[in-house]
PDB file of C-alpha atoms in Angstrom:
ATOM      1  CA  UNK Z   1      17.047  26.909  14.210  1.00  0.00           C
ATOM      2  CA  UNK Z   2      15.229  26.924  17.573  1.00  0.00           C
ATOM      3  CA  UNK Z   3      14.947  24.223  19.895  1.00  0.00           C
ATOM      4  CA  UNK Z   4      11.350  24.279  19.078  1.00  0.00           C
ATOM      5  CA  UNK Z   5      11.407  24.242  15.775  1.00  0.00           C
ATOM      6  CA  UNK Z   6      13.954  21.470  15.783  1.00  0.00           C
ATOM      7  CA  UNK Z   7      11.444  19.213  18.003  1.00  0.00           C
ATOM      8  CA  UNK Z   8       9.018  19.979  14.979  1.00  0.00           C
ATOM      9  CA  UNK Z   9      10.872  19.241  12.398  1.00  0.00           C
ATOM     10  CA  UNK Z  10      12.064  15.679  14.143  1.00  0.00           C
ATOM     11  CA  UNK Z  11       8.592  14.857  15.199  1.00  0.00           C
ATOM     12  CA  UNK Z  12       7.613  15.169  11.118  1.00  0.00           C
ATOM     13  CA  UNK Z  13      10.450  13.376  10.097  1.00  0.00           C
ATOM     14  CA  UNK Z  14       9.438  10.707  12.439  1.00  0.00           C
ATOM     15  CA  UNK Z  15       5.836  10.538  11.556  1.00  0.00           C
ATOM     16  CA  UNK Z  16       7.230  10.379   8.206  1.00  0.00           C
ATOM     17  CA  UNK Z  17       8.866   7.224   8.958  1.00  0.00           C
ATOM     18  CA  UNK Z  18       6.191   5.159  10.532  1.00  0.00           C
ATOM     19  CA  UNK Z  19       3.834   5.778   7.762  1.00  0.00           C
ATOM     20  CA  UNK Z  20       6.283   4.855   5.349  1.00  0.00           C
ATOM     21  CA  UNK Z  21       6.932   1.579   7.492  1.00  0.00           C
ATOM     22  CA  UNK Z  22       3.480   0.993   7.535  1.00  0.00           C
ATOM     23  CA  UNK Z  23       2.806   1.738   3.832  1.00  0.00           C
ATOM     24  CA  UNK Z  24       2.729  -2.089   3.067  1.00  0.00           C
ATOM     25  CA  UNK Z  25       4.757  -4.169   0.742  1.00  0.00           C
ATOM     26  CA  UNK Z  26       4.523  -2.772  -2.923  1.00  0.00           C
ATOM     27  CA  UNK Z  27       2.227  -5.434  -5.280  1.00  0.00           C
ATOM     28  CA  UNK Z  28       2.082  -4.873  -9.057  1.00  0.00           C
ATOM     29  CA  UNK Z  29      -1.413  -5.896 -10.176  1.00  0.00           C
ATOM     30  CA  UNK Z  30      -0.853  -8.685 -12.511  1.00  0.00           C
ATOM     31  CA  UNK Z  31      -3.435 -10.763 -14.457  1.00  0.00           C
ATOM     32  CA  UNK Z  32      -3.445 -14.410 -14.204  1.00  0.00           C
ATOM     33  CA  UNK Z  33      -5.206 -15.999 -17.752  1.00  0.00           C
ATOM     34  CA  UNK Z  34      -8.264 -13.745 -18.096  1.00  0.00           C
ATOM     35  CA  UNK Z  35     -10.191 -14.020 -15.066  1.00  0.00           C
ATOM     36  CA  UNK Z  36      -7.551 -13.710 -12.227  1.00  0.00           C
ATOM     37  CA  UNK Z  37      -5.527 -10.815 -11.294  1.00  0.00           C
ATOM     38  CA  UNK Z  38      -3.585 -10.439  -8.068  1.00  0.00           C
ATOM     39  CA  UNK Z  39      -0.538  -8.555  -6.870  1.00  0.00           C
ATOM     40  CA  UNK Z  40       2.712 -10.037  -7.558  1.00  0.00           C
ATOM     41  CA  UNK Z  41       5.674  -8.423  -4.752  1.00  0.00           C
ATOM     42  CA  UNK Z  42       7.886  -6.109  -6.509  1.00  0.00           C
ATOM     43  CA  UNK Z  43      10.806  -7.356  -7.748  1.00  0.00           C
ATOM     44  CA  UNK Z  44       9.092 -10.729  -8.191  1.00  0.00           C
ATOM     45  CA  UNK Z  45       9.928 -12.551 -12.086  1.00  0.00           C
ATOM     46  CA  UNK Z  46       7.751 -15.083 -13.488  1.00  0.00           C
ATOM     47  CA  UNK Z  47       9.200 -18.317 -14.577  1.00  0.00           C
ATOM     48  CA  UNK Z  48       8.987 -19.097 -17.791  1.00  0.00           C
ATOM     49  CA  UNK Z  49       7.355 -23.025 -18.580  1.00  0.00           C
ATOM     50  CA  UNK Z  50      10.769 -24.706 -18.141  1.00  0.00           C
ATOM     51  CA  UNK Z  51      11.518 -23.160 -14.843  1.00  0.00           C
ATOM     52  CA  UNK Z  52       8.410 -24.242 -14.135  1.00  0.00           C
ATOM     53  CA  UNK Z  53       8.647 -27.894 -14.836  1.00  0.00           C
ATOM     54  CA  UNK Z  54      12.265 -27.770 -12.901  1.00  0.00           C
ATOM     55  CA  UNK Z  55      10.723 -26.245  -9.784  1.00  0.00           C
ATOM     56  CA  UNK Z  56       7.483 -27.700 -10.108  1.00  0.00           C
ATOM     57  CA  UNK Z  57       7.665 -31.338 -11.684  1.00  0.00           C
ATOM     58  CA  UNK Z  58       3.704 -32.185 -11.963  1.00  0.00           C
ATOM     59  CA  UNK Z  59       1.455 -33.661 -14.528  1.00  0.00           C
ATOM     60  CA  UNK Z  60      -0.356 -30.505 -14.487  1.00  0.00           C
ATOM     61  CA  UNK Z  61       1.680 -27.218 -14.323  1.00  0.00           C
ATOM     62  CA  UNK Z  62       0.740 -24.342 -12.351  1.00  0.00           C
ATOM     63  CA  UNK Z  63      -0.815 -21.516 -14.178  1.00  0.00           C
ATOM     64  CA  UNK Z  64       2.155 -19.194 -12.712  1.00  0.00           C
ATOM     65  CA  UNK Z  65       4.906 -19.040 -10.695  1.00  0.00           C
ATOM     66  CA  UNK Z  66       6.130 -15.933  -9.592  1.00  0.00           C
ATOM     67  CA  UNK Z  67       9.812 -16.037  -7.865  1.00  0.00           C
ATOM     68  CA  UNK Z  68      12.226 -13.564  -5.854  1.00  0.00           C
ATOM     69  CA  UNK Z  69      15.648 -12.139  -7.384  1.00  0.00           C
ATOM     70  CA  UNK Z  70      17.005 -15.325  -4.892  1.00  0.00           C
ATOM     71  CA  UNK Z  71      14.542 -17.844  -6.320  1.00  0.00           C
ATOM     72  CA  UNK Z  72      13.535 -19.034  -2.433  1.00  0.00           C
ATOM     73  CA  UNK Z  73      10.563 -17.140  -2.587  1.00  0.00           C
ATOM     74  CA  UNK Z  74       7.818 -18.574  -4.084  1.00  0.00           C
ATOM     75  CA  UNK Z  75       3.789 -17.691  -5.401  1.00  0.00           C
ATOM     76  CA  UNK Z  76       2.083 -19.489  -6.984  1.00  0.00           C
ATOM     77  CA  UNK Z  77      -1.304 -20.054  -8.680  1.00  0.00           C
ATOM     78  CA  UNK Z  78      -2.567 -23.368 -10.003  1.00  0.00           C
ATOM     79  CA  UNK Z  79      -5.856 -25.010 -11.494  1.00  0.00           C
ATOM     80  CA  UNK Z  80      -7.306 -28.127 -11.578  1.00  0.00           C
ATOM     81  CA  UNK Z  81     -10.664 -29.859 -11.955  1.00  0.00           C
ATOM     82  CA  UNK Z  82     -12.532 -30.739  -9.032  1.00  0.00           C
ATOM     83  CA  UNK Z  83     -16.097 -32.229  -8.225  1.00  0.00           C
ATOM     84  CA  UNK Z  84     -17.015 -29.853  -5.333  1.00  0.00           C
ATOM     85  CA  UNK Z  85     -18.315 -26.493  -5.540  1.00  0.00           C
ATOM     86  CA  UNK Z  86     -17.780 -23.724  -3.555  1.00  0.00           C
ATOM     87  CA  UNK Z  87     -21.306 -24.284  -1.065  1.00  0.00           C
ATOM     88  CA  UNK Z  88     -18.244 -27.187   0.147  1.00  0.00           C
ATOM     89  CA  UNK Z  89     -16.021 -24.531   1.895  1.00  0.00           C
ATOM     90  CA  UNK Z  90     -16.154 -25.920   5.259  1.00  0.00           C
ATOM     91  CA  UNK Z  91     -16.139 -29.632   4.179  1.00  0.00           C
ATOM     92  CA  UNK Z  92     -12.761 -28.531   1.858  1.00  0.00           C
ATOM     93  CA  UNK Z  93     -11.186 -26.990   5.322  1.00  0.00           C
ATOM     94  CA  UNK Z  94     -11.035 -29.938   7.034  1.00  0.00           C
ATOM     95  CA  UNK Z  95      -9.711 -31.849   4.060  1.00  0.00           C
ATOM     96  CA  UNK Z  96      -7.152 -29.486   2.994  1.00  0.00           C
ATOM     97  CA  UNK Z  97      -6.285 -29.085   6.849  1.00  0.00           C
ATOM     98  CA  UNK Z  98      -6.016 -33.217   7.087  1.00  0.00           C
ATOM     99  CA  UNK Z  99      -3.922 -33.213   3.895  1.00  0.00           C
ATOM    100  CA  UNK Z 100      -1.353 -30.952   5.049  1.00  0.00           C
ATOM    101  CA  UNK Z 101      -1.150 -32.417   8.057  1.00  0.00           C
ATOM    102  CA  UNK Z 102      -0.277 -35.551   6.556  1.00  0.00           C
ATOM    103  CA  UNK Z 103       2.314 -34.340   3.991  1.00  0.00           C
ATOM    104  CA  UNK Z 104       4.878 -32.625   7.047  1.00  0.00           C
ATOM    105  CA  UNK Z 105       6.424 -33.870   9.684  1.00  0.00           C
ATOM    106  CA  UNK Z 106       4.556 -30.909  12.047  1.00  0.00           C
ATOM    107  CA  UNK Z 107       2.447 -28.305  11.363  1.00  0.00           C
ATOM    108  CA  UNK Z 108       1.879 -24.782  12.937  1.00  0.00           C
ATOM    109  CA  UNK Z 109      -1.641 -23.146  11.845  1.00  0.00           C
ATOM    110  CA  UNK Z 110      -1.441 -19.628  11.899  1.00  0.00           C
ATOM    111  CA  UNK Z 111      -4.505 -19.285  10.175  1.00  0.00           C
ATOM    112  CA  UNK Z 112      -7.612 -21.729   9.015  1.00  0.00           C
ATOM    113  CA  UNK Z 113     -10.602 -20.116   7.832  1.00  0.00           C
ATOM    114  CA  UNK Z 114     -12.897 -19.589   4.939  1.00  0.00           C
ATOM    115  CA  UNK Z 115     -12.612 -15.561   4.218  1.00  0.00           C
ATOM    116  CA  UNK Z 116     -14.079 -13.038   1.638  1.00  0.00           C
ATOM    117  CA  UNK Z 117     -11.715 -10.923  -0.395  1.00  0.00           C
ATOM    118  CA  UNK Z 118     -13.426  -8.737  -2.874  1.00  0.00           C
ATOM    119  CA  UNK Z 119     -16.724 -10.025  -2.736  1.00  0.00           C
ATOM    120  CA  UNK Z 120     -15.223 -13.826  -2.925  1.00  0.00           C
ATOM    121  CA  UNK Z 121     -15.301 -16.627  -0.655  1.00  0.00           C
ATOM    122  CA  UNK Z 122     -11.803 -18.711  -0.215  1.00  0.00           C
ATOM    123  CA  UNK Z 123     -10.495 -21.562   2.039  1.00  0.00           C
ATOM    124  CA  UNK Z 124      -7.540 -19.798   3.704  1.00  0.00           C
ATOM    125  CA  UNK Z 125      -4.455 -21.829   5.262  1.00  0.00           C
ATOM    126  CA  UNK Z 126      -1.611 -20.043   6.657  1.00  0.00           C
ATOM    127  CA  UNK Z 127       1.197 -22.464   8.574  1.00  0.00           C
ATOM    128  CA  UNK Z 128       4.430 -23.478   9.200  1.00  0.00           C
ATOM    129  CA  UNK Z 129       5.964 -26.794   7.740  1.00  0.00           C
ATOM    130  CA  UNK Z 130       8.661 -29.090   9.221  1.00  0.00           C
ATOM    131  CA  UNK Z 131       9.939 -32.025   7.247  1.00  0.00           C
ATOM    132  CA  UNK Z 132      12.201 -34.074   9.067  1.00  0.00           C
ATOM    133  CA  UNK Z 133      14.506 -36.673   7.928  1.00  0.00           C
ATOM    134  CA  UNK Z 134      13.239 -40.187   9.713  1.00  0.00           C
ATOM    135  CA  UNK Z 135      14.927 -42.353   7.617  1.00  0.00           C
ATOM    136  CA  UNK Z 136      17.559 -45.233   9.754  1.00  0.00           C
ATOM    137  CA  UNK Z 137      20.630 -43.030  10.255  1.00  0.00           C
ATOM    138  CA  UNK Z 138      18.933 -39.751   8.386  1.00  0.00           C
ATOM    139  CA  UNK Z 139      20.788 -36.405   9.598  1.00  0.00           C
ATOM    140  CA  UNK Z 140      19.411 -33.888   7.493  1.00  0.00           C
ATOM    141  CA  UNK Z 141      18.367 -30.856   9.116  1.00  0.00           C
ATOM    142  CA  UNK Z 142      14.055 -30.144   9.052  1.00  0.00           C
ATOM    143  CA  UNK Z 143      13.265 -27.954   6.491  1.00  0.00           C
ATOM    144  CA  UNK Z 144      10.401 -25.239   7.807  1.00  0.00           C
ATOM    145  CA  UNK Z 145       8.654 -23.297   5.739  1.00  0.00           C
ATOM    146  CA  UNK Z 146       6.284 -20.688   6.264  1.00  0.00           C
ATOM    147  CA  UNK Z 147       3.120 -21.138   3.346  1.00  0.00           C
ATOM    148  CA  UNK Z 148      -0.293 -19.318   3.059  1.00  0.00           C
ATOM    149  CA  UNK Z 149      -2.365 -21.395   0.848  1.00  0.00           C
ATOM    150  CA  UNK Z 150      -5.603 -19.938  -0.004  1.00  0.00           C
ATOM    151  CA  UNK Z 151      -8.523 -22.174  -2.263  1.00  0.00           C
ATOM    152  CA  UNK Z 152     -11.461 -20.878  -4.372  1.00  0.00           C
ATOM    153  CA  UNK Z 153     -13.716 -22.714  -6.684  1.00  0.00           C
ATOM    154  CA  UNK Z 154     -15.120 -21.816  -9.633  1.00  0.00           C
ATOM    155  CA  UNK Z 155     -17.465 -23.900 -11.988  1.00  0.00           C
ATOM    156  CA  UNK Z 156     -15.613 -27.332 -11.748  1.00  0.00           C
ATOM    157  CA  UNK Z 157     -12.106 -26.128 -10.949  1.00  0.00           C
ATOM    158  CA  UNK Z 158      -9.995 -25.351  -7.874  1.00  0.00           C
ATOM    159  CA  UNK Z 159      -7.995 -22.471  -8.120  1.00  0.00           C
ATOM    160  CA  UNK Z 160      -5.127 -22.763  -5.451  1.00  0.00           C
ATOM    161  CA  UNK Z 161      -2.887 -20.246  -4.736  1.00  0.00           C
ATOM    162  CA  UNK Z 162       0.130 -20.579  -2.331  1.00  0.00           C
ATOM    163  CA  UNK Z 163       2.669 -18.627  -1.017  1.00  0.00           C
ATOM    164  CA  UNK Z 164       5.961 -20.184   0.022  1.00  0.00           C
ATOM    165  CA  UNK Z 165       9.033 -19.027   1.966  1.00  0.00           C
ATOM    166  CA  UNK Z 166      11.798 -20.626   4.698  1.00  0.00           C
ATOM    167  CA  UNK Z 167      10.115 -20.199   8.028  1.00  0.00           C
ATOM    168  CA  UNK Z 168      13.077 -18.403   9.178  1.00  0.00           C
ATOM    169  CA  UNK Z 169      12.224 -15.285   6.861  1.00  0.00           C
ATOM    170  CA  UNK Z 170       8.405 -15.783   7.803  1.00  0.00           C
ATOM    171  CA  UNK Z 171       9.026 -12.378  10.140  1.00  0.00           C
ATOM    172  CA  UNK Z 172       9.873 -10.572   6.597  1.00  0.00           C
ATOM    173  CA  UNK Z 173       7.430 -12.184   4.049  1.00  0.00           C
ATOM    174  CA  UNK Z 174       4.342 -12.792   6.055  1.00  0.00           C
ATOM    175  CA  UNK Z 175       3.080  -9.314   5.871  1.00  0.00           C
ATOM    176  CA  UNK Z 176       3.609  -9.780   1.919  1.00  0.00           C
ATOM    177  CA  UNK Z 177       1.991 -13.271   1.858  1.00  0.00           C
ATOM    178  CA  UNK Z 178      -1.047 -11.906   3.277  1.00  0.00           C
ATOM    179  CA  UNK Z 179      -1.167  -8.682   1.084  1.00  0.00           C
ATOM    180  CA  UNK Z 180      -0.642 -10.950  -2.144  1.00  0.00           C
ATOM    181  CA  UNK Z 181      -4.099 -13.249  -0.823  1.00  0.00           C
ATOM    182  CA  UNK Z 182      -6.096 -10.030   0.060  1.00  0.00           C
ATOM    183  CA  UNK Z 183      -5.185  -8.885  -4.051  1.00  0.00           C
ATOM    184  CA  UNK Z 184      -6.779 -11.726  -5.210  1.00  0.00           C
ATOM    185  CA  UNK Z 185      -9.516 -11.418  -7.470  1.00  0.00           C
ATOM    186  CA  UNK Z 186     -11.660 -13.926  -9.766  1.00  0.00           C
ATOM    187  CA  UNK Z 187     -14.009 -12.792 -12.012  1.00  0.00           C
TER     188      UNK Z 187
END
């Protein structure tokens, strides 16, 4: 093989590569009750109700949760009646924004907007928790997570959906996160 054609070949091969890299995380379209489908990560399992109620101990159970081989991954999508509609976007912002500011120890806003994906208005949060232990004598480490929580209304219910993961894999799932909210669609 010539030099040349050697260079060639290796510049393929590495074009190759970086549109492979590029390609985006792999998302299996998956529907959610009959008028939600999104893309669920590959390799992602869906709890069944009792790892459900473990994970998620609530009067009212999410409508899915979708978990990773390692179960520290988490999405989720959830439903519950609400008395705004969705003209209340920007008022439902700054009250989600409030709220989570008031359930952690710190937050990090990587993103707060109201966004469109496919043809759909949403309330988009994307941040990174710390809880800290405060109590007298407390000496737990914080516990950071990255989340992108993303809100829609339709009718009289919110729809919420959240992605979770430890902050410290943010670098790895955030790409995901963000592919998983741009799949979403309501019908």
């Amino acid at each position: 093989m010539t030099m040349t054609r050697f260079f060639r070949f290796t510049s393929l091969l590495l074009a190759l590569g970086a549109l492979v890299a590029f390609a985006g995380p792999k998302l299996k379209k998956t529907a959610i009750g009959q008028n939600i489908t999104l893309g669920v990560p590959e390799g992602f399992a869906a709890l069944p109700d009792d790892g459900i109620a473990a994970k998620y101990p609530a009067a009212r159970k999410p409508l899915a949760v979708f978990s990773n081989p390692s179960g520290r991954i988490d999405l989720s999508v959830a439903q519950k009646p609400t008395t705004f509609s969705n003209r209340d976007y920007a008022l439902l912002l700054k009250i989600y924004k409030a709220s989570i500011q008031n359930m952690y120890s710190k937050v990090q806003f990587l993103q707060e907007d109201i966004r469109t994906v496919n043809k759909r208005d949403y309330v988009a949060l994307e941040f990174v928790s710390t809880v800290t232990d405060n109590r007298r004598g407390g000496n737990l480490a914080p516990v950071r997570k990255y989340q992108f929580v993303q809100y829609a209304i339709e009718g009289n219910q919110l729809y919420v959906f959240t992605f979770v993961a430890p902050a410290e894999e943010q670098a790895q799932w955030q790409p995901t996160a963000q592919a998983v909210m741009g799949s979403v669609t309501m019908k």
